[in-house]
Amino acid sequence: MMESVSRRSFLQHSLKVGAASALLGPDGSALANPPAFRPIVIASGNGLRAVAKAMELIKSGRSALDAVIAGVNINEDDPEDMSVGYGGLPNEDGEVELDASVMDGLTCRAGAVGGLKHIKNPSKVARMVMERTDHIFLCGEGALRFALAHGFQKENLLTEKARKAWLAWKEAMSSNDNWLNEDQAAVEGAAPNGKRVSAHDEQTLQALLRTYGTINCCAIDLKGNLAGVTTTSGLSWKIAGRLGDSPIIGAGLYVDNEVGAAGSTGRGEANIKVCGGHTVVENMRRGMTPEQACLEVLERVVKTTKEKRLLDERKRPKFNLHFYAINRQGEFGSAALWSEATFSLHDGQAAKSMASAYLFKKS
Ligand code: ASP
C-alpha cells in the first residue's frame, strides 16, 4: 500500500544551507574571506560525482555554467550510467538518441539539442547551440551536422550492455511497443470500448515498464550567477524521434538569475504538460521555497494525468517525476511524486545524497 503524505509535513523540512557552516576552500580549510555568494550545486540522485566536480570548479573561480556541464560530462562519458550519453539505452530501433539543454542565468541564454545521435556529450553541443547560433533548439540530423561542424567526434554510443538490454526487450515485446492499442489509449471519463487488456498483456506491460534516467544539475557560483543543464538518453525503447522534457527549455530546465534554477528527471511527458522547470521557478518568484515550488508543480501533474493506463487503483500516477531547485539566496529543495527518491547536493563542504520530499509514500 502507498500512502498520500500531506504537503505540510514536508514544508517543515524545507532545506536551507546553514548560514553558520563555513565555506571550505580547495584544501578543506575555512576561507578567511568568504565570497559574497555561497555556492550551491544540486543534481539528481545519480549526480554525486557531478556535484563534487562542479563545486571543485566553482571554488576555483569557474562559472556555474562551466561547472554544471563539466559535472554532467562525467555521467555522459560513463558507460555504466545507462540513462545518459555513452551507454545510454536506445530507442525502439536500437539507436541511441540523446537530448540535452543548458541555460545561463547571467546572460538569459539557452541552448538545446534533441534526438542527437553519435555524439556522447550532448550537453556540450547544447552549449554550442547557445553560444554559436542565433537559435535555441536543434534536433536530429541538423543537430548532428552542427556538432560535426564544431569538431565533435562521431562515435558508436551503443555499448554491448545496452544492445543486449534492447535485444531482450525487442524479443519480449514484439507485440507491445510504444504504439498504443485502444485499451491502453483509454482516457479517464471516456466511454469504455468494450475490450479488455488480457492478463498476458497486463503482465507484459508490467514486465516491460519503460526505463527512465537522466541527470539534471544546477548551481550558483561565487559571483551569484546561476546555470543549469539536463542531459539524457531519454525514455528507453522510445519511438524514434521522441523528445522528452530534458531538452525543452521551461520543462526539463529553467534558470533565471533573478530567482533561481530548476530541473527535472522522470516521465517527461508528464512534465511537458505543466512546463515544470519554468513553473517551479515562477513559484519561487512568488515566494515559495524551492521545496514548496517543486511540490506544487507535482500536484499539477497529478491533476493533469487522466489516462487510465497511467493511474493506479487510487488514481495516483504510476510513474515518477522529480524536480530539483535552488534559489538565488542559496536555498535548495527537491520533490518527487513518490517516496524513496534522492537528490545530490554540494553545499561547499561535502557532496551528499539527500531524501527528496514527496506526495505519495511507497509502503
Ligand atoms: N525525463 C527524461 C525523459 O522523459 C527521462 C528521465 O528523466 O528519466 O526523457
mmCIF file of C-alpha atoms and ligand atoms in Angstrom:
data_model
loop_
_atom_site.group_PDB
_atom_site.id
_atom_site.type_symbol
_atom_site.label_atom_id
_atom_site.label_comp_id
_atom_site.label_asym_id
_atom_site.label_seq_id
_atom_site.Cartn_x
_atom_site.Cartn_y
_atom_site.Cartn_z
ATOM 1 C CA MET A 1 0.000 0.000 0.000
ATOM 2 C CA MET A 2 1.082 3.531 -0.652
ATOM 3 C CA GLU A 3 0.004 6.454 1.456
ATOM 4 C CA SER A 4 -0.515 10.028 0.436
ATOM 5 C CA VAL A 5 1.634 12.284 2.587
ATOM 6 C CA SER A 6 0.471 15.744 3.469
ATOM 7 C CA ARG A 7 2.346 18.525 1.829
ATOM 8 C CA ARG A 8 2.600 20.448 5.069
ATOM 9 C CA SER A 9 4.751 17.786 6.714
ATOM 10 C CA PHE A 10 7.334 18.367 4.025
ATOM 11 C CA LEU A 11 7.270 22.098 4.190
ATOM 12 C CA GLN A 12 8.629 21.779 7.719
ATOM 13 C CA HIS A 13 11.637 20.122 6.181
ATOM 14 C CA SER A 14 12.300 22.885 3.707
ATOM 15 C CA LEU A 15 16.017 22.781 3.267
ATOM 16 C CA LYS A 16 18.292 25.720 3.669
ATOM 17 C CA VAL A 17 22.038 25.972 3.757
ATOM 18 C CA GLY A 18 23.117 26.689 7.319
ATOM 19 C CA ALA A 19 24.424 30.228 7.427
ATOM 20 C CA ALA A 20 26.772 29.239 10.232
ATOM 21 C CA SER A 21 28.580 26.496 8.333
ATOM 22 C CA ALA A 22 31.775 27.839 6.786
ATOM 23 C CA LEU A 23 32.635 27.518 3.119
ATOM 24 C CA LEU A 24 35.726 25.381 2.770
ATOM 25 C CA GLY A 25 38.486 26.118 0.305
ATOM 26 C CA PRO A 26 40.006 23.537 -2.064
ATOM 27 C CA ASP A 27 42.398 22.405 0.728
ATOM 28 C CA GLY A 28 39.498 21.819 3.150
ATOM 29 C CA SER A 29 40.186 24.797 5.429
ATOM 30 C CA ALA A 30 37.653 27.569 6.116
ATOM 31 C CA LEU A 31 38.068 30.555 3.810
ATOM 32 C CA ALA A 32 39.345 33.728 5.541
ATOM 33 C CA ASN A 33 37.397 35.980 3.154
ATOM 34 C CA PRO A 34 34.289 34.085 2.162
ATOM 35 C CA PRO A 35 32.728 35.173 -1.146
ATOM 36 C CA ALA A 36 29.595 37.293 -1.215
ATOM 37 C CA PHE A 37 27.586 34.405 -2.584
ATOM 38 C CA ARG A 38 27.589 30.954 -1.143
ATOM 39 C CA PRO A 39 27.907 28.389 -3.917
ATOM 40 C CA ILE A 40 25.456 25.511 -4.098
ATOM 41 C CA VAL A 41 25.238 22.643 -6.558
ATOM 42 C CA ILE A 42 22.191 20.379 -6.773
ATOM 43 C CA ALA A 43 21.678 17.359 -9.021
ATOM 44 C CA SER A 44 19.576 14.274 -9.465
ATOM 45 C CA GLY A 45 20.343 11.178 -7.384
ATOM 46 C CA ASN A 46 22.887 9.904 -9.906
ATOM 47 C CA GLY A 47 24.807 13.192 -9.682
ATOM 48 C CA LEU A 48 27.056 12.796 -6.628
ATOM 49 C CA ARG A 49 30.217 12.849 -8.752
ATOM 50 C CA ALA A 50 28.770 15.700 -10.795
ATOM 51 C CA VAL A 51 28.105 17.963 -7.807
ATOM 52 C CA ALA A 52 31.597 17.259 -6.452
ATOM 53 C CA LYS A 53 33.197 18.153 -9.781
ATOM 54 C CA ALA A 54 31.034 21.233 -10.249
ATOM 55 C CA MET A 55 31.805 22.537 -6.763
ATOM 56 C CA GLU A 56 35.526 21.968 -7.272
ATOM 57 C CA LEU A 57 35.389 24.128 -10.402
ATOM 58 C CA ILE A 58 33.241 26.802 -8.770
ATOM 59 C CA LYS A 59 35.668 27.086 -5.867
ATOM 60 C CA SER A 60 38.483 27.548 -8.340
ATOM 61 C CA GLY A 61 36.620 30.537 -9.774
ATOM 62 C CA ARG A 62 34.901 28.977 -12.783
ATOM 63 C CA SER A 63 31.347 29.941 -13.751
ATOM 64 C CA ALA A 64 28.277 27.962 -12.745
ATOM 65 C CA LEU A 65 27.786 27.166 -16.442
ATOM 66 C CA ASP A 66 31.285 25.674 -16.855
ATOM 67 C CA ALA A 67 30.835 23.787 -13.605
ATOM 68 C CA VAL A 68 27.494 22.078 -14.221
ATOM 69 C CA ILE A 69 28.463 20.987 -17.728
ATOM 70 C CA ALA A 70 31.770 19.528 -16.535
ATOM 71 C CA GLY A 71 29.836 17.771 -13.770
ATOM 72 C CA VAL A 72 27.337 16.017 -16.030
ATOM 73 C CA ASN A 73 30.050 15.136 -18.560
ATOM 74 C CA ILE A 74 31.147 12.512 -16.003
ATOM 75 C CA ASN A 75 27.810 10.719 -16.398
ATOM 76 C CA GLU A 76 27.690 11.256 -20.152
ATOM 77 C CA ASP A 77 31.105 9.587 -20.502
ATOM 78 C CA ASP A 78 30.309 6.705 -18.138
ATOM 79 C CA PRO A 79 29.033 3.546 -19.908
ATOM 80 C CA GLU A 80 27.647 2.281 -16.596
ATOM 81 C CA ASP A 81 25.155 5.146 -16.439
ATOM 82 C CA MET A 82 22.663 3.751 -18.928
ATOM 83 C CA SER A 83 20.408 6.789 -18.840
ATOM 84 C CA VAL A 84 22.817 9.392 -20.184
ATOM 85 C CA GLY A 85 25.324 9.800 -23.027
ATOM 86 C CA TYR A 86 27.623 6.900 -23.970
ATOM 87 C CA GLY A 87 25.989 3.611 -22.937
ATOM 88 C CA GLY A 88 22.506 5.146 -22.746
ATOM 89 C CA LEU A 89 19.592 2.833 -23.549
ATOM 90 C CA PRO A 90 18.500 3.157 -27.191
ATOM 91 C CA ASN A 91 15.205 3.810 -28.915
ATOM 92 C CA GLU A 92 12.969 1.026 -30.239
ATOM 93 C CA ASP A 93 15.179 0.718 -33.338
ATOM 94 C CA GLY A 94 18.275 0.137 -31.197
ATOM 95 C CA GLU A 95 19.695 3.614 -31.850
ATOM 96 C CA VAL A 96 20.902 5.887 -29.060
ATOM 97 C CA GLU A 97 19.281 9.315 -29.330
ATOM 98 C CA LEU A 98 20.383 11.920 -26.812
ATOM 99 C CA ASP A 99 18.686 15.089 -25.568
ATOM 100 C CA ALA A 100 20.171 17.957 -23.563
ATOM 101 C CA SER A 101 19.573 21.554 -22.588
ATOM 102 C CA VAL A 102 21.616 24.264 -20.906
ATOM 103 C CA MET A 103 20.614 27.652 -19.571
ATOM 104 C CA ASP A 104 22.725 30.502 -18.275
ATOM 105 C CA GLY A 105 21.079 32.747 -15.697
ATOM 106 C CA LEU A 106 23.638 35.517 -16.233
ATOM 107 C CA THR A 107 23.037 36.012 -19.950
ATOM 108 C CA CYS A 108 19.456 34.623 -20.031
ATOM 109 C CA ARG A 109 20.540 32.489 -22.966
ATOM 110 C CA ALA A 110 19.655 28.848 -23.548
ATOM 111 C CA GLY A 111 20.593 26.052 -25.919
ATOM 112 C CA ALA A 112 19.311 22.557 -26.571
ATOM 113 C CA VAL A 113 19.671 19.510 -28.768
ATOM 114 C CA GLY A 114 17.181 16.706 -29.275
ATOM 115 C CA GLY A 115 17.418 13.274 -30.858
ATOM 116 C CA LEU A 116 21.164 13.708 -31.329
ATOM 117 C CA LYS A 117 22.928 10.538 -32.485
ATOM 118 C CA HIS A 118 26.625 9.579 -32.297
ATOM 119 C CA ILE A 119 27.827 12.438 -30.046
ATOM 120 C CA LYS A 120 28.342 11.399 -26.450
ATOM 121 C CA ASN A 121 28.296 14.854 -24.845
ATOM 122 C CA PRO A 122 25.018 16.470 -25.944
ATOM 123 C CA SER A 123 25.345 18.986 -23.104
ATOM 124 C CA LYS A 124 28.423 20.448 -24.806
ATOM 125 C CA VAL A 125 26.604 20.627 -28.132
ATOM 126 C CA ALA A 126 23.650 22.334 -26.416
ATOM 127 C CA ARG A 127 26.062 24.922 -25.057
ATOM 128 C CA MET A 128 27.494 25.404 -28.531
ATOM 129 C CA VAL A 129 23.974 25.970 -29.896
ATOM 130 C CA MET A 130 23.503 28.610 -27.206
ATOM 131 C CA GLU A 131 26.787 30.350 -27.836
ATOM 132 C CA ARG A 132 27.392 29.935 -31.559
ATOM 133 C CA THR A 133 23.980 30.166 -33.204
ATOM 134 C CA ASP A 134 21.038 32.510 -33.253
ATOM 135 C CA HIS A 135 18.817 29.546 -32.379
ATOM 136 C CA ILE A 136 17.954 27.730 -29.177
ATOM 137 C CA PHE A 137 16.995 24.202 -30.200
ATOM 138 C CA LEU A 138 18.479 21.943 -32.891
ATOM 139 C CA CYS A 139 17.359 18.372 -33.384
ATOM 140 C CA GLY A 140 18.108 15.186 -35.314
ATOM 141 C CA GLU A 141 20.262 15.282 -38.419
ATOM 142 C CA GLY A 142 20.731 19.054 -38.255
ATOM 143 C CA ALA A 143 21.986 18.862 -34.684
ATOM 144 C CA LEU A 144 24.477 16.165 -35.691
ATOM 145 C CA ARG A 145 25.745 18.175 -38.666
ATOM 146 C CA PHE A 146 26.124 21.218 -36.425
ATOM 147 C CA ALA A 147 28.105 19.184 -33.865
ATOM 148 C CA LEU A 148 30.398 17.756 -36.547
ATOM 149 C CA ALA A 149 30.967 21.254 -37.931
ATOM 150 C CA HIS A 150 32.200 22.253 -34.497
ATOM 151 C CA GLY A 151 34.641 19.353 -34.294
ATOM 152 C CA PHE A 152 32.708 16.875 -32.177
ATOM 153 C CA GLN A 153 33.659 13.275 -32.916
ATOM 154 C CA LYS A 154 31.159 10.770 -34.241
ATOM 155 C CA GLU A 155 31.110 7.600 -32.110
ATOM 156 C CA ASN A 156 29.102 4.429 -31.669
ATOM 157 C CA LEU A 157 27.229 5.125 -28.417
ATOM 158 C CA LEU A 158 25.561 1.705 -28.161
ATOM 159 C CA THR A 159 27.546 -0.400 -25.700
ATOM 160 C CA GLU A 160 27.216 -4.178 -25.687
ATOM 161 C CA LYS A 161 25.345 -3.979 -22.395
ATOM 162 C CA ALA A 162 22.815 -1.529 -23.814
ATOM 163 C CA ARG A 163 22.487 -3.532 -27.054
ATOM 164 C CA LYS A 164 21.728 -6.730 -25.136
ATOM 165 C CA ALA A 165 19.147 -4.962 -22.975
ATOM 166 C CA TRP A 166 17.487 -3.605 -26.126
ATOM 167 C CA LEU A 167 17.523 -7.026 -27.771
ATOM 168 C CA ALA A 168 15.916 -8.617 -24.706
ATOM 169 C CA TRP A 169 13.170 -6.017 -24.831
ATOM 170 C CA LYS A 170 12.737 -6.440 -28.564
ATOM 171 C CA GLU A 171 12.389 -10.196 -28.316
ATOM 172 C CA ALA A 172 9.914 -9.994 -25.443
ATOM 173 C CA MET A 173 7.925 -7.083 -26.760
ATOM 174 C CA SER A 174 7.426 -7.576 -30.446
ATOM 175 C CA SER A 175 3.666 -7.331 -29.960
ATOM 176 C CA ASN A 176 3.736 -4.468 -27.479
ATOM 177 C CA ASP A 177 5.670 -1.338 -28.260
ATOM 178 C CA ASN A 178 5.140 2.418 -27.967
ATOM 179 C CA TRP A 179 2.187 2.309 -30.355
ATOM 180 C CA LEU A 180 -0.855 2.174 -28.089
ATOM 181 C CA ASN A 181 -3.799 -0.135 -28.619
ATOM 182 C CA GLU A 182 -7.318 1.067 -27.838
ATOM 183 C CA ASP A 183 -7.341 -0.124 -24.235
ATOM 184 C CA GLN A 184 -4.007 1.436 -23.471
ATOM 185 C CA ALA A 185 -5.094 4.687 -25.025
ATOM 186 C CA ALA A 186 -8.230 4.887 -22.861
ATOM 187 C CA VAL A 187 -8.774 8.279 -21.289
ATOM 188 C CA GLU A 188 -10.307 8.810 -17.855
ATOM 189 C CA GLY A 189 -14.020 9.614 -18.239
ATOM 190 C CA ALA A 190 -14.297 8.312 -21.812
ATOM 191 C CA ALA A 191 -16.817 5.593 -22.647
ATOM 192 C CA PRO A 192 -15.300 2.067 -22.422
ATOM 193 C CA ASN A 193 -14.713 0.465 -25.780
ATOM 194 C CA GLY A 194 -15.782 -2.971 -24.582
ATOM 195 C CA LYS A 195 -12.364 -4.565 -24.943
ATOM 196 C CA ARG A 196 -10.254 -5.783 -22.062
ATOM 197 C CA VAL A 197 -6.484 -5.920 -21.726
ATOM 198 C CA SER A 198 -5.734 -9.628 -21.348
ATOM 199 C CA ALA A 199 -3.851 -10.987 -18.335
ATOM 200 C CA HIS A 200 -0.965 -11.702 -20.649
ATOM 201 C CA ASP A 201 -0.916 -8.118 -21.861
ATOM 202 C CA GLU A 202 -1.155 -6.847 -18.300
ATOM 203 C CA GLN A 203 1.847 -8.949 -17.273
ATOM 204 C CA THR A 204 3.768 -7.875 -20.295
ATOM 205 C CA LEU A 205 3.044 -4.248 -19.578
ATOM 206 C CA GLN A 206 4.387 -4.638 -16.056
ATOM 207 C CA ALA A 207 7.472 -6.564 -17.114
ATOM 208 C CA LEU A 208 8.393 -4.019 -19.712
ATOM 209 C CA LEU A 209 7.940 -0.795 -17.813
ATOM 210 C CA ARG A 210 9.878 1.888 -19.590
ATOM 211 C CA THR A 211 13.194 2.838 -18.064
ATOM 212 C CA TYR A 212 13.775 6.476 -17.210
ATOM 213 C CA GLY A 213 17.010 8.132 -16.163
ATOM 214 C CA THR A 214 18.667 11.466 -16.701
ATOM 215 C CA ILE A 215 20.968 13.863 -14.939
ATOM 216 C CA ASN A 216 19.979 17.402 -14.068
ATOM 217 C CA CYS A 217 22.477 19.718 -12.374
ATOM 218 C CA CYS A 218 22.017 23.359 -11.334
ATOM 219 C CA ALA A 219 24.420 25.646 -9.489
ATOM 220 C CA ILE A 220 25.057 29.076 -8.091
ATOM 221 C CA ASP A 221 28.673 30.255 -8.325
ATOM 222 C CA LEU A 222 30.844 32.610 -6.268
ATOM 223 C CA LYS A 223 29.510 35.633 -8.189
ATOM 224 C CA GLY A 224 25.902 34.654 -7.549
ATOM 225 C CA ASN A 225 25.299 33.557 -11.124
ATOM 226 C CA LEU A 226 23.094 30.561 -11.778
ATOM 227 C CA ALA A 227 23.211 27.957 -14.526
ATOM 228 C CA GLY A 228 21.760 24.536 -15.198
ATOM 229 C CA VAL A 229 21.943 21.551 -17.509
ATOM 230 C CA THR A 230 19.804 18.472 -18.148
ATOM 231 C CA THR A 231 21.117 15.600 -20.270
ATOM 232 C CA THR A 232 19.670 12.192 -21.058
ATOM 233 C CA SER A 233 19.250 9.272 -23.413
ATOM 234 C CA GLY A 234 15.565 9.675 -22.594
ATOM 235 C CA LEU A 235 12.942 7.034 -22.258
ATOM 236 C CA SER A 236 14.304 3.626 -23.224
ATOM 237 C CA TRP A 237 12.753 1.914 -26.264
ATOM 238 C CA LYS A 238 11.071 5.183 -27.264
ATOM 239 C CA ILE A 239 9.682 5.706 -30.732
ATOM 240 C CA ALA A 240 12.492 7.166 -32.860
ATOM 241 C CA GLY A 241 12.293 10.933 -32.761
ATOM 242 C CA ARG A 242 10.563 11.113 -29.392
ATOM 243 C CA LEU A 243 11.736 14.062 -27.306
ATOM 244 C CA GLY A 244 11.150 14.154 -23.575
ATOM 245 C CA ASP A 245 11.233 17.114 -21.254
ATOM 246 C CA SER A 246 15.017 17.234 -20.839
ATOM 247 C CA PRO A 247 15.823 19.337 -23.927
ATOM 248 C CA ILE A 248 12.788 21.584 -23.581
ATOM 249 C CA ILE A 249 13.610 24.919 -22.012
ATOM 250 C CA GLY A 250 10.894 25.559 -19.438
ATOM 251 C CA ALA A 251 10.163 21.859 -18.893
ATOM 252 C CA GLY A 252 13.353 19.904 -18.097
ATOM 253 C CA LEU A 253 15.257 23.058 -17.183
ATOM 254 C CA TYR A 254 14.776 26.725 -16.426
ATOM 255 C CA VAL A 255 17.164 29.279 -14.956
ATOM 256 C CA ASP A 256 16.680 32.926 -14.073
ATOM 257 C CA ASN A 257 19.384 34.811 -12.181
ATOM 258 C CA GLU A 258 16.712 36.981 -10.546
ATOM 259 C CA VAL A 259 15.015 33.964 -8.931
ATOM 260 C CA GLY A 260 16.656 30.563 -9.169
ATOM 261 C CA ALA A 261 17.004 27.413 -11.217
ATOM 262 C CA ALA A 262 15.041 24.188 -11.564
ATOM 263 C CA GLY A 263 15.310 20.930 -13.478
ATOM 264 C CA SER A 264 13.711 17.540 -13.635
ATOM 265 C CA THR A 265 14.061 13.810 -14.175
ATOM 266 C CA GLY A 266 11.377 11.195 -14.642
ATOM 267 C CA ARG A 267 8.448 10.903 -17.011
ATOM 268 C CA GLY A 268 8.992 13.731 -19.458
ATOM 269 C CA GLU A 269 5.521 13.533 -20.976
ATOM 270 C CA ALA A 270 4.020 14.437 -17.595
ATOM 271 C CA ASN A 271 6.394 17.343 -17.114
ATOM 272 C CA ILE A 272 5.992 18.905 -20.553
ATOM 273 C CA LYS A 273 2.263 19.363 -19.915
ATOM 274 C CA VAL A 274 2.899 21.534 -16.837
ATOM 275 C CA CYS A 275 6.026 23.341 -18.140
ATOM 276 C CA GLY A 276 7.580 22.140 -14.891
ATOM 277 C CA GLY A 277 11.007 23.793 -14.812
ATOM 278 C CA HIS A 278 9.558 27.215 -15.580
ATOM 279 C CA THR A 279 6.629 26.755 -13.215
ATOM 280 C CA VAL A 280 8.939 25.804 -10.327
ATOM 281 C CA VAL A 281 10.965 28.981 -10.914
ATOM 282 C CA GLU A 282 7.818 31.104 -11.158
ATOM 283 C CA ASN A 283 6.547 29.580 -7.913
ATOM 284 C CA MET A 284 9.802 30.621 -6.248
ATOM 285 C CA ARG A 285 9.418 34.098 -7.739
ATOM 286 C CA ARG A 286 6.077 34.318 -5.958
ATOM 287 C CA GLY A 287 7.725 33.478 -2.642
ATOM 288 C CA MET A 288 7.629 29.688 -2.331
ATOM 289 C CA THR A 289 10.664 27.843 -1.011
ATOM 290 C CA PRO A 290 12.338 25.564 -3.580
ATOM 291 C CA GLU A 291 10.722 22.524 -1.991
ATOM 292 C CA GLN A 292 7.239 24.078 -1.903
ATOM 293 C CA ALA A 293 7.672 25.147 -5.503
ATOM 294 C CA CYS A 294 8.506 21.593 -6.591
ATOM 295 C CA LEU A 295 5.613 20.067 -4.638
ATOM 296 C CA GLU A 296 3.094 22.498 -6.106
ATOM 297 C CA VAL A 297 4.086 21.511 -9.636
ATOM 298 C CA LEU A 298 3.803 17.823 -8.766
ATOM 299 C CA GLU A 299 0.239 18.456 -7.596
ATOM 300 C CA ARG A 300 -0.468 19.908 -11.053
ATOM 301 C CA VAL A 301 0.990 16.756 -12.582
ATOM 302 C CA VAL A 302 -1.440 14.618 -10.587
ATOM 303 C CA LYS A 303 -4.357 16.794 -11.733
ATOM 304 C CA THR A 304 -3.319 16.687 -15.378
ATOM 305 C CA THR A 305 -2.829 12.912 -15.534
ATOM 306 C CA LYS A 306 -6.110 11.476 -16.825
ATOM 307 C CA GLU A 307 -5.012 8.376 -18.738
ATOM 308 C CA LYS A 308 -6.202 5.153 -17.111
ATOM 309 C CA ARG A 309 -3.067 3.311 -18.100
ATOM 310 C CA LEU A 310 -1.016 5.767 -16.046
ATOM 311 C CA LEU A 311 -3.082 5.637 -12.848
ATOM 312 C CA ASP A 312 -3.233 3.118 -10.021
ATOM 313 C CA GLU A 313 -6.427 1.992 -8.289
ATOM 314 C CA ARG A 314 -6.393 5.176 -6.195
ATOM 315 C CA LYS A 315 -5.918 7.349 -9.265
ATOM 316 C CA ARG A 316 -2.326 8.185 -8.396
ATOM 317 C CA PRO A 317 0.240 8.317 -11.209
ATOM 318 C CA LYS A 318 2.095 5.018 -11.603
ATOM 319 C CA PHE A 319 5.186 6.817 -12.845
ATOM 320 C CA ASN A 320 7.602 9.070 -11.021
ATOM 321 C CA LEU A 321 8.628 12.635 -11.738
ATOM 322 C CA HIS A 322 11.243 14.505 -9.788
ATOM 323 C CA PHE A 323 12.170 18.204 -9.524
ATOM 324 C CA TYR A 324 15.330 19.853 -8.156
ATOM 325 C CA ALA A 325 15.519 23.568 -7.373
ATOM 326 C CA ILE A 326 17.739 26.267 -5.917
ATOM 327 C CA ASN A 327 17.078 29.948 -5.408
ATOM 328 C CA ARG A 328 19.466 32.862 -5.528
ATOM 329 C CA GLN A 329 19.554 33.041 -1.716
ATOM 330 C CA GLY A 330 21.170 29.599 -1.640
ATOM 331 C CA GLU A 331 18.092 27.686 -0.501
ATOM 332 C CA PHE A 332 17.526 24.358 -2.162
ATOM 333 C CA GLY A 333 14.849 21.684 -2.322
ATOM 334 C CA SER A 334 13.674 18.688 -4.252
ATOM 335 C CA ALA A 335 10.457 16.715 -4.504
ATOM 336 C CA ALA A 336 9.172 13.655 -6.342
ATOM 337 C CA LEU A 337 5.734 12.140 -6.827
ATOM 338 C CA TRP A 338 6.798 9.012 -4.935
ATOM 339 C CA SER A 339 8.891 8.490 -1.809
ATOM 340 C CA GLU A 340 12.369 6.958 -1.643
ATOM 341 C CA ALA A 341 13.717 9.363 -4.240
ATOM 342 C CA THR A 342 17.013 11.076 -3.534
ATOM 343 C CA PHE A 343 18.964 14.014 -4.852
ATOM 344 C CA SER A 344 22.620 15.053 -4.727
ATOM 345 C CA LEU A 345 23.851 18.233 -3.126
ATOM 346 C CA HIS A 346 27.122 20.050 -2.536
ATOM 347 C CA ASP A 347 26.891 22.951 -0.114
ATOM 348 C CA GLY A 348 30.552 23.941 -0.261
ATOM 349 C CA GLN A 349 31.526 21.450 2.402
ATOM 350 C CA ALA A 350 30.691 17.998 1.099
ATOM 351 C CA ALA A 351 28.799 16.121 -1.593
ATOM 352 C CA LYS A 352 25.864 14.291 -0.079
ATOM 353 C CA SER A 353 22.842 12.274 -1.020
ATOM 354 C CA MET A 354 19.590 13.543 0.484
ATOM 355 C CA ALA A 355 15.988 12.370 0.576
ATOM 356 C CA SER A 356 13.519 14.313 -1.568
ATOM 357 C CA ALA A 357 10.097 15.390 -0.371
ATOM 358 C CA TYR A 358 7.215 13.517 -1.985
ATOM 359 C CA LEU A 359 3.472 13.422 -2.479
ATOM 360 C CA PHE A 360 2.860 9.677 -2.134
ATOM 361 C CA LYS A 361 4.550 7.216 0.207
ATOM 362 C CA LYS A 362 5.535 3.780 -1.030
ATOM 363 C CA SER A 363 4.925 1.108 1.554
HETATM 364 N N1 ASP B 1 12.883 12.996 -18.314
HETATM 365 C C1 ASP B 1 13.514 12.109 -19.248
HETATM 366 C C2 ASP B 1 12.647 11.953 -20.447
HETATM 367 O O1 ASP B 1 11.448 11.926 -20.320
HETATM 368 C C3 ASP B 1 13.821 10.764 -18.722
HETATM 369 C C4 ASP B 1 14.229 10.670 -17.298
HETATM 370 O O2 ASP B 1 14.436 11.659 -16.622
HETATM 371 O O3 ASP B 1 14.346 9.564 -16.785
HETATM 372 O O4 ASP B 1 13.197 11.772 -21.500
#
